[in-house]
Amino acid sequence: MPLFSRKTSDAPAVTEPEAEVEAAAGPRAYTPGKGKATPKRTSQRRRVAAAQQPRTPEERREAKRLAREQARADRQEAMAGMRSGDERHLLPRDKGPVRRMVRDIVDSRRNVGSYFFGATLIIFFLMMWRDPRIALAGNVLWLLLGLAVIVDSFILSRKIKKLVKQHFPKSTERMGSLYFYGIMRAISFRRMRMPNCQVKIGDPIVPGKA
């Protein structure tokens, strides 16, 4: 009989295949899919959402009325923000400090283009006059008006280029796009411009002005 005997553990030995299975299953406290909504929680949420839906015709009409009022309020808020030049409500073409400065440049000066449509309407009636002298005068005025708009647009573009290069030298805006943006604003009536004019005629241009 040997003097020393090896004390064996009472726990059964874990074979290699069983160890691989346990490792793949994860720790005993591990819950597969933890953090995801279980089918039970999903069904509970659906029942709560269904319970909150209006059931009677009166409730449905009231819900639709509230939704319309909310949509109307949102539209009014967006329109007010667009008029005031709030960046959150502006169209992509109007966003950014460079575009804002271009608008201020246009709004701070008297533009020949602002009188273009009104003068065109008057000239059109003169050109339709039966008297050939008046019709000829209308044609001459039309040519002069077109030439004045071209010259004024050229001067406006030069001013836009100068101030943009001066205040935003690192701007990636294309100058041609800025010219077109300013000219299209210049030929519209002052009170119909969107966003509304934030400066008066003759005011100095202050980039980044709120």
XYZ file of C-alpha atoms in Angstrom:
210
model
C 0.000 0.000 0.000
C 1.543 3.350 -0.957
C 2.377 5.798 1.769
C 0.890 8.749 -0.042
C -2.275 8.570 -2.041
C -3.452 11.259 -4.521
C -6.567 13.011 -3.357
C -9.005 13.189 -6.164
C -11.673 15.872 -6.495
C -15.278 14.890 -6.131
C -16.252 17.105 -9.122
C -16.424 15.219 -12.401
C -13.744 16.038 -14.914
C -14.825 18.279 -17.810
C -13.907 16.864 -21.118
C -12.712 19.085 -23.989
C -15.972 18.875 -26.012
C -18.028 19.845 -22.946
C -15.716 22.815 -22.244
C -16.170 24.070 -25.783
C -19.953 23.877 -25.425
C -19.876 25.814 -22.131
C -17.582 28.474 -23.608
C -19.886 28.962 -26.585
C -22.935 29.208 -24.318
C -21.302 32.002 -22.273
C -21.433 32.544 -18.540
C -24.374 31.217 -16.596
C -25.676 34.710 -15.836
C -25.529 35.686 -19.553
C -28.863 36.478 -21.165
C -28.891 36.123 -24.972
C -30.144 39.237 -26.721
C -29.823 41.394 -23.609
C -30.858 44.983 -24.253
C -33.299 44.097 -27.006
C -37.053 44.268 -26.668
C -38.466 40.835 -25.939
C -41.669 39.695 -27.626
C -43.507 40.217 -24.343
C -42.389 43.840 -23.957
C -43.139 44.531 -27.626
C -46.652 43.208 -27.291
C -47.168 45.321 -24.154
C -46.096 48.467 -25.995
C -48.441 47.672 -28.849
C -51.336 47.232 -26.427
C -50.548 50.586 -24.773
C -50.319 52.333 -28.151
C -53.585 50.762 -29.262
C -55.269 51.858 -26.026
C -54.177 55.447 -26.651
C -55.712 55.552 -30.145
C -59.051 57.412 -30.393
C -61.901 54.964 -30.690
C -65.105 56.929 -30.956
C -65.852 59.173 -33.977
C -65.800 62.233 -31.716
C -62.320 61.363 -30.430
C -61.043 60.786 -33.971
C -62.437 64.118 -35.153
C -60.879 65.880 -32.167
C -57.520 64.201 -32.834
C -57.605 65.280 -36.493
C -58.507 68.837 -35.488
C -55.593 69.008 -33.059
C -53.243 67.595 -35.686
C -54.356 70.238 -38.211
C -53.885 73.024 -35.681
C -50.422 71.750 -34.814
C -49.466 71.538 -38.485
C -50.782 75.068 -39.072
C -48.813 76.385 -36.094
C -45.663 74.673 -37.372
C -46.111 76.232 -40.823
C -46.650 79.673 -39.345
C -43.560 79.316 -37.176
C -41.496 78.178 -40.158
C -42.749 81.059 -42.307
C -42.053 83.607 -39.559
C -38.558 82.191 -39.116
C -37.949 82.332 -42.863
C -39.061 85.963 -43.033
C -36.818 86.959 -40.134
C -33.808 85.105 -41.560
C -33.657 82.398 -38.886
C -31.144 79.824 -40.125
C -33.263 76.954 -38.782
C -36.094 77.705 -41.178
C -34.251 78.957 -44.255
C -34.061 77.090 -47.529
C -30.663 75.579 -48.380
C -30.061 78.308 -50.978
C -30.399 81.017 -48.279
C -28.326 79.470 -45.497
C -24.921 80.600 -44.369
C -23.230 83.884 -43.431
C -22.023 84.479 -46.990
C -25.536 84.332 -48.420
C -26.757 86.568 -45.637
C -24.149 89.158 -46.484
C -25.114 89.008 -50.169
C -28.717 89.705 -49.188
C -27.606 92.658 -47.083
C -25.534 94.015 -49.967
C -28.565 93.896 -52.244
C -30.948 95.331 -49.649
C -28.647 98.207 -48.683
C -28.648 99.743 -52.178
C -31.125 100.978 -54.757
C -31.177 98.448 -57.564
C -32.350 99.213 -61.087
C -33.695 95.691 -61.268
C -36.232 96.474 -58.542
C -38.077 98.705 -61.035
C -37.684 96.277 -63.920
C -41.078 94.558 -63.848
C -43.052 97.727 -63.145
C -41.289 99.638 -65.903
C -41.673 96.683 -68.277
C -45.432 96.739 -67.849
C -45.590 100.460 -68.707
C -43.273 100.053 -71.682
C -45.372 97.150 -72.956
C -48.443 99.387 -73.184
C -46.410 102.086 -74.914
C -45.152 99.594 -77.483
C -48.728 98.526 -78.214
C -49.782 102.132 -78.845
C -51.048 102.921 -82.317
C -49.009 106.060 -82.616
C -45.686 104.925 -84.147
C -43.759 107.637 -82.317
C -45.008 106.424 -78.920
C -44.323 102.827 -79.914
C -40.808 103.794 -80.961
C -40.287 105.568 -77.651
C -41.405 102.392 -75.857
C -38.850 100.328 -77.766
C -36.094 102.799 -76.938
C -37.054 102.803 -73.263
C -37.057 98.997 -73.280
C -33.522 98.904 -74.645
C -32.335 101.524 -72.165
C -33.943 99.669 -69.273
C -32.311 96.396 -70.294
C -28.926 98.084 -70.606
C -29.336 99.765 -67.200
C -30.170 96.434 -65.547
C -27.096 94.807 -67.117
C -24.772 97.609 -65.971
C -26.282 97.673 -62.472
C -26.000 93.898 -62.171
C -22.333 94.118 -63.169
C -21.678 96.738 -60.491
C -23.560 94.640 -57.915
C -21.503 91.556 -58.803
C -18.259 93.476 -58.399
C -19.345 94.646 -54.959
C -20.356 91.126 -53.926
C -16.997 89.761 -55.041
C -15.055 92.472 -53.215
C -16.854 92.071 -49.878
C -16.915 88.267 -49.977
C -13.169 88.137 -50.662
C -12.604 90.670 -47.898
C -14.720 89.147 -45.136
C -14.851 85.468 -46.145
C -11.542 84.693 -47.871
C -11.863 80.965 -47.094
C -15.400 80.635 -48.407
C -16.025 77.729 -50.784
C -19.087 79.352 -52.338
C -18.875 79.710 -56.104
C -18.851 83.367 -57.077
C -21.070 82.766 -60.090
C -23.729 81.288 -57.819
C -23.484 84.286 -55.484
C -23.784 86.710 -58.403
C -26.918 84.979 -59.650
C -28.355 84.870 -56.118
C -27.806 88.596 -55.636
C -29.115 89.602 -59.081
C -32.298 87.545 -58.732
C -32.945 89.194 -55.366
C -32.198 92.625 -56.813
C -34.815 92.351 -59.579
C -37.596 91.476 -57.133
C -39.700 94.044 -55.298
C -38.200 94.991 -51.964
C -41.314 94.122 -49.954
C -41.613 90.725 -51.646
C -38.092 89.534 -50.926
C -37.718 86.366 -48.921
C -36.139 86.429 -46.365
C -37.270 89.943 -45.568
C -34.807 92.816 -45.750
C -32.801 93.102 -42.542
C -31.068 96.375 -43.437
C -32.224 99.727 -44.761
C -31.036 101.455 -47.906
C -27.687 103.077 -47.176
C -26.880 100.990 -44.091
C -23.278 99.706 -43.828
C -22.653 96.013 -44.409
C -21.809 94.175 -41.186
C -20.978 90.479 -41.820
C -22.452 88.106 -39.283
C -24.996 90.649 -38.082
C -27.889 88.871 -36.332
